[in-house]
XYZ file of C-alpha atoms in Angstrom:
413
model
C 134.412 132.033 134.700
C 132.429 130.074 132.129
C 132.452 126.984 134.351
C 131.085 128.997 137.282
C 128.299 130.360 135.109
C 127.463 126.873 133.856
C 127.371 125.535 137.437
C 124.968 128.293 138.455
C 122.681 127.492 135.533
C 122.698 123.765 136.378
C 121.928 124.532 140.040
C 119.044 126.749 139.044
C 117.609 124.081 136.735
C 117.824 121.510 139.532
C 115.394 123.560 141.621
C 113.238 125.127 138.959
C 110.714 123.689 136.530
C 108.764 125.346 133.755
C 106.260 127.824 135.218
C 107.694 127.319 138.705
C 110.007 129.029 141.112
C 112.433 128.394 143.915
C 111.492 129.911 147.291
C 113.950 130.903 149.997
C 112.428 130.765 153.480
C 113.368 131.449 157.077
C 112.409 129.153 159.976
C 110.372 130.199 162.926
C 111.910 127.806 165.428
C 110.033 126.760 168.562
C 110.313 123.589 170.652
C 112.432 121.675 168.124
C 110.084 122.687 165.294
C 110.920 124.717 162.221
C 107.752 126.344 160.915
C 107.629 128.050 157.516
C 104.746 129.505 155.552
C 104.487 129.060 151.801
C 101.831 130.633 149.609
C 101.632 130.085 145.872
C 100.405 133.172 144.049
C 101.127 133.262 140.325
C 103.164 130.124 139.712
C 103.964 126.850 141.480
C 106.786 126.697 143.994
C 108.989 123.824 142.915
C 111.713 123.977 145.582
C 112.246 125.329 149.083
C 115.640 126.593 150.218
C 116.196 127.327 153.899
C 118.386 130.282 154.812
C 119.399 128.516 158.047
C 122.874 127.256 158.770
C 122.992 123.529 159.652
C 120.906 123.042 162.794
C 120.990 120.012 165.083
C 118.070 121.074 167.303
C 115.289 120.886 164.693
C 113.398 117.584 164.811
C 110.227 118.625 163.030
C 109.458 120.656 159.900
C 105.980 122.161 159.721
C 104.856 123.849 156.496
C 101.760 126.055 156.497
C 100.183 128.309 153.889
C 98.539 127.385 150.603
C 99.914 125.305 147.748
C 98.717 122.366 145.628
C 101.872 120.407 144.793
C 104.545 119.301 147.252
C 107.804 121.183 146.490
C 111.347 119.799 146.594
C 112.345 119.800 150.276
C 115.721 118.089 149.930
C 117.461 121.152 151.382
C 115.811 120.355 154.738
C 117.701 117.059 154.937
C 121.046 118.885 154.714
C 120.200 121.831 156.979
C 118.451 119.867 159.743
C 120.623 116.865 160.442
C 118.346 115.398 163.154
C 115.135 115.995 161.233
C 112.521 113.241 161.850
C 109.028 114.561 161.125
C 107.430 116.417 158.218
C 104.023 118.053 158.672
C 102.184 119.518 155.692
C 98.707 119.982 157.085
C 95.648 121.833 155.795
C 97.393 123.678 152.949
C 95.207 122.473 150.047
C 97.812 119.927 148.921
C 96.551 117.852 145.980
C 99.651 116.296 144.445
C 102.463 114.368 146.121
C 105.013 112.757 143.842
C 107.277 109.861 144.707
C 110.503 111.784 144.014
C 109.484 114.532 146.443
C 109.300 111.973 149.264
C 112.314 109.936 148.171
C 114.709 112.576 149.567
C 113.645 111.487 153.086
C 114.460 107.837 152.441
C 117.561 107.722 154.638
C 115.976 109.364 157.675
C 115.474 106.804 160.427
C 112.039 106.581 162.073
C 110.631 109.144 159.654
C 107.113 110.483 160.369
C 104.910 111.959 157.641
C 101.786 114.001 158.373
C 99.669 115.039 155.374
C 96.404 115.557 157.240
C 93.487 117.715 156.121
C 94.545 118.283 152.548
C 92.849 117.523 149.237
C 94.713 114.429 148.105
C 92.235 112.309 146.143
C 94.528 109.529 144.992
C 97.808 107.890 145.948
C 100.173 106.285 143.439
C 101.117 102.694 144.213
C 104.824 103.618 144.470
C 104.452 106.854 146.416
C 106.081 105.525 149.627
C 108.414 103.042 147.904
C 111.592 104.967 148.765
C 110.772 105.382 152.467
C 111.942 102.101 154.071
C 112.268 103.837 157.466
C 108.785 105.351 157.471
C 107.417 104.974 161.002
C 104.176 106.999 161.090
C 101.920 108.027 158.221
C 98.895 110.300 158.688
C 96.613 110.985 155.727
C 93.198 112.414 156.573
C 92.119 113.743 153.205
C 89.738 112.960 150.363
C 91.258 109.704 149.151
C 88.683 108.098 146.924
C 87.251 104.580 147.162
C 90.352 102.382 147.470
C 94.079 102.478 148.240
C 96.563 100.838 145.867
C 96.928 97.261 147.086
C 100.687 97.400 147.662
C 100.997 101.033 148.690
C 102.856 100.102 151.920
C 104.831 97.132 150.596
C 108.249 98.752 151.216
C 107.344 100.261 154.591
C 107.938 97.302 156.888
C 108.840 99.563 159.832
C 105.468 101.291 159.944
C 104.264 101.732 163.510
C 101.179 103.926 163.094
C 98.841 104.395 160.118
C 96.059 106.970 160.055
C 93.660 106.836 157.119
C 90.772 108.629 158.801
C 88.293 111.003 157.171
C 88.681 109.728 153.644
C 86.157 108.236 151.228
C 87.348 104.650 151.206
C 84.605 102.213 150.284
C 86.835 99.150 150.068
C 90.104 97.925 151.532
C 92.036 95.047 149.958
C 93.024 92.072 152.098
C 96.721 92.668 151.250
C 96.826 96.378 152.080
C 98.604 95.815 155.408
C 100.405 92.643 154.379
C 103.778 92.030 156.079
C 103.430 95.111 158.301
C 104.427 93.225 161.414
C 105.287 96.309 163.479
C 102.011 98.230 163.209
C 100.883 99.309 166.677
C 98.012 101.661 165.796
C 95.669 101.756 162.809
C 92.834 104.232 162.236
C 90.347 103.985 159.376
C 87.473 105.842 161.022
C 85.169 108.185 159.113
C 85.284 106.338 155.813
C 82.595 104.436 153.909
C 83.761 100.863 154.385
C 80.902 98.376 154.336
C 82.940 95.178 154.583
C 86.323 94.050 155.900
C 88.203 91.066 154.430
C 88.356 88.369 157.094
C 92.157 88.094 156.905
C 93.029 91.762 156.506
C 94.969 91.963 159.806
C 96.625 88.544 159.539
C 100.176 89.986 159.573
C 99.598 92.742 162.127
C 100.291 90.686 165.233
C 101.516 93.709 167.247
C 98.371 95.752 166.676
C 97.212 97.434 169.910
C 94.785 100.154 168.817
C 92.250 99.719 166.012
C 89.734 102.384 165.058
C 86.985 101.481 162.568
C 84.287 103.806 163.846
C 81.987 105.848 161.615
C 81.925 103.533 158.625
C 79.121 101.452 157.093
C 80.119 98.027 158.372
C 77.144 95.698 158.594
C 78.894 92.561 159.779
C 82.256 91.403 161.092
C 83.672 88.010 160.176
C 84.490 85.849 163.193
C 88.146 85.616 162.087
C 88.709 89.351 161.539
C 90.617 89.877 164.813
C 92.020 86.358 165.029
C 95.538 86.088 166.495
C 95.655 89.770 167.460
C 96.777 88.788 170.935
C 98.050 92.299 171.791
C 94.899 94.162 170.737
C 94.022 96.549 173.568
C 91.520 99.092 172.215
C 88.935 98.625 169.496
C 86.460 101.205 168.219
C 83.539 99.915 166.155
C 81.009 102.603 167.030
C 78.748 104.338 164.517
C 78.487 101.500 162.031
C 75.529 99.321 161.035
C 76.546 96.071 162.738
C 73.566 93.840 163.502
C 75.247 90.737 164.966
C 78.511 89.956 166.747
C 79.558 86.421 165.786
C 80.329 84.042 168.636
C 84.049 83.956 169.295
C 84.791 87.334 167.681
C 87.055 88.441 170.575
C 88.280 85.014 171.708
C 91.857 85.671 170.505
C 92.113 89.119 172.110
C 92.802 88.500 175.823
C 94.355 91.970 176.333
C 91.323 93.943 175.188
C 90.544 96.731 177.666
C 88.322 99.123 175.721
C 85.507 98.057 173.393
C 83.223 100.616 171.801
C 80.203 99.280 169.910
C 77.821 102.183 170.395
C 75.494 103.438 167.662
C 75.099 100.193 165.772
C 72.047 97.994 165.140
C 72.694 95.226 167.654
C 69.557 93.563 168.959
C 71.215 90.941 171.155
C 74.527 90.032 172.782
C 75.518 86.400 173.222
C 76.357 85.313 176.752
C 79.867 84.251 175.635
C 80.774 87.406 173.672
C 83.175 88.732 176.314
C 84.084 85.514 178.093
C 87.769 85.501 177.022
C 88.433 89.119 178.048
C 89.775 89.012 181.626
C 91.134 92.606 181.597
C 88.148 94.299 179.930
C 87.908 97.733 181.569
C 85.474 99.866 179.583
C 82.548 98.596 177.513
C 80.251 100.815 175.461
C 77.101 99.224 174.001
C 74.992 102.368 174.071
C 72.612 103.439 171.299
C 71.691 99.971 170.049
C 68.462 97.968 170.183
C 69.395 95.330 172.743
C 66.494 93.977 174.768
C 68.230 91.446 177.024
C 71.487 91.265 178.938
C 72.255 87.616 179.717
C 72.624 87.255 183.485
C 76.149 85.798 183.304
C 77.510 87.843 180.406
C 80.166 89.537 182.582
C 81.085 86.480 184.643
C 84.770 86.597 183.613
C 85.214 90.360 183.297
C 86.247 91.066 186.875
C 88.216 94.191 185.910
C 85.253 96.055 184.425
C 85.248 99.653 185.593
C 82.728 101.294 183.247
C 79.657 100.035 181.395
C 77.676 102.218 178.992
C 74.327 100.708 178.114
C 72.129 103.753 177.585
C 69.648 104.065 174.730
C 68.720 100.415 174.309
C 65.491 98.485 174.899
C 66.423 96.762 178.125
C 63.430 95.871 180.324
C 64.895 93.551 182.942
C 68.251 93.312 184.699
C 68.757 90.022 186.487
C 70.110 90.170 190.049
C 73.328 88.369 189.059
C 74.174 90.557 186.048
C 76.923 92.520 187.809
C 77.955 89.775 190.195
C 81.731 89.573 190.714
C 82.385 93.044 189.286
C 84.114 94.307 192.403
C 85.781 97.212 190.567
C 82.716 98.518 188.741
C 82.477 102.283 189.305
C 80.413 103.781 186.482
C 77.165 102.346 185.156
C 75.050 104.103 182.557
C 71.558 102.717 181.859
C 69.706 105.838 180.757
C 66.919 105.654 178.176
C 65.893 102.025 178.536
C 62.634 100.469 179.740
C 63.757 99.136 183.109
C 60.924 98.790 185.644
C 62.601 97.263 188.717
C 66.033 97.328 190.344
C 66.031 93.832 191.784
C 67.248 92.845 195.232
C 70.941 92.024 195.291
C 71.649 93.745 191.961
C 74.613 95.773 193.275
C 75.713 93.550 196.163
C 79.194 93.010 194.678
C 79.719 96.581 193.468
C 80.926 98.364 196.579
C 83.215 100.634 194.516
C 80.298 102.068 192.545
C 80.426 105.844 192.167
C 77.887 106.705 189.459
C 74.601 105.029 188.505
C 72.539 106.628 185.762
C 68.945 105.436 185.234
C 67.333 108.497 183.727
C 64.286 108.068 181.469
C 63.404 104.467 182.215
C 60.120 103.065 183.578
C 61.271 102.504 187.142
C 58.485 101.729 189.596
C 60.375 99.803 192.248
C 63.821 99.765 193.894
C 64.509 96.538 195.776
C 68.314 96.659 195.820
C 69.934 98.276 198.844
C 71.478 101.346 197.242
C 72.331 102.821 200.639
C 75.041 100.186 201.042
C 77.024 101.718 198.175
C 79.207 103.876 200.427
C 81.184 105.412 197.550
C 78.179 106.397 195.455
C 78.376 110.095 194.538
C 75.726 110.321 191.826
C 72.416 108.550 191.287
C 70.240 109.835 188.447
C 66.585 108.717 188.477
C 64.828 111.631 186.789
C 62.370 111.044 183.989
C 60.997 107.719 185.176
C 57.328 106.808 185.510
C 56.867 108.203 188.993
C 60.360 109.347 189.881
C 61.942 112.691 189.213
C 64.826 112.695 191.645
C 68.589 112.496 191.773
C 71.206 112.152 194.461
C 74.466 114.015 193.934
C 77.641 114.618 195.920
C 78.022 115.880 198.625
C 74.438 115.095 199.682
C 74.457 111.542 198.367
C 74.951 109.353 201.473
C 73.295 106.401 203.167
C 70.561 108.403 204.881
C 69.698 110.458 201.809
C 69.589 107.309 199.689
C 67.255 105.611 202.147
C 65.019 108.661 202.128
C 65.056 108.777 198.335
C 64.103 105.097 198.067
C 61.286 105.537 200.578
C 59.959 108.469 198.558
C 60.151 106.397 195.414
C 58.297 103.481 196.964
C 55.602 105.752 198.348
C 55.107 107.733 195.173
C 55.123 104.679 192.951
C 52.731 102.732 195.183
C 50.287 105.652 194.943
C 50.802 106.001 191.205
C 48.151 105.045 188.703
C 50.737 103.975 186.161
């Protein structure tokens, strides 16, 4: 009898700390997810016990409610034998200790989601006992800088999200030896510089999001050897110049977003090594000139966003060879003439937006664009017209152009 009493006391002490309590919970199970709600009232909850019998269907544990410190969740690893993903999102979590995560160390392809909490700092060893960690999502209030070796034991990492933090600096060794990383997001931080060799070991990187930071320049070697890079987001920074050769090692790039920066010019060779480039966004910059042959090797371009720049002239050969171009956005520039032959190679074109320019003359034969469904010309010097599906056809386009020519020839502008 005494031994049973002693065992009960030891068990209680395993799950209870001073000024804390053990909480027994019941799962709300839906679509392979066990959802439980935990709310701390008077004292911290130090351990969670599930009243479930062992369950093979649960893959994901989602904890909602309100609490500051991550409780002991080791019971989940015994009750849910196929458990893979832990989500503790938007609960006001401030403290995560290494031992609380260590209990998940043997789970293969483990995913950890700690988004939208109040974690201000991470210990250097916090993920040390998670060698099988696959995905990590931390959109919180992490201050200034991550510990340099925070991911040193997480060689199987596939996806890292560090968005919406307050990082001002990132060390060149932060992602060292993470050869399996496929996606990396550091958007909505305060980074003003990137070490040139920061991605040197991330050869499998496909998706990189650096938008909404304070980057002023990008070293020419930053994306070197990232031969699998497919999507890159650099929008909403303060980049003034793209160095020549920046994307020369990224032949698989399909999506490039550079909108809302401070670019004043684009070199003619910037995109020359990108044969599969599909979508390019250079909107909301201060670019005055598009070199006539800038897209000469980008035959797969489908969409170009170039609104809100200072473009005055588009050379007739600018879109030459872009046989798959379908969407072109040139709103809010200072374009005066659509030159003859401008769209001769763009027979797949569906949408052309030229709102709020200074158009006075249309020389190109828009009526030959048989698939055009939307042409926006409103807000120009003497034009306030659009052509939209289903009325946008060859005859209506010819009529529109004639009206433009007549109105503009009679204009005093």
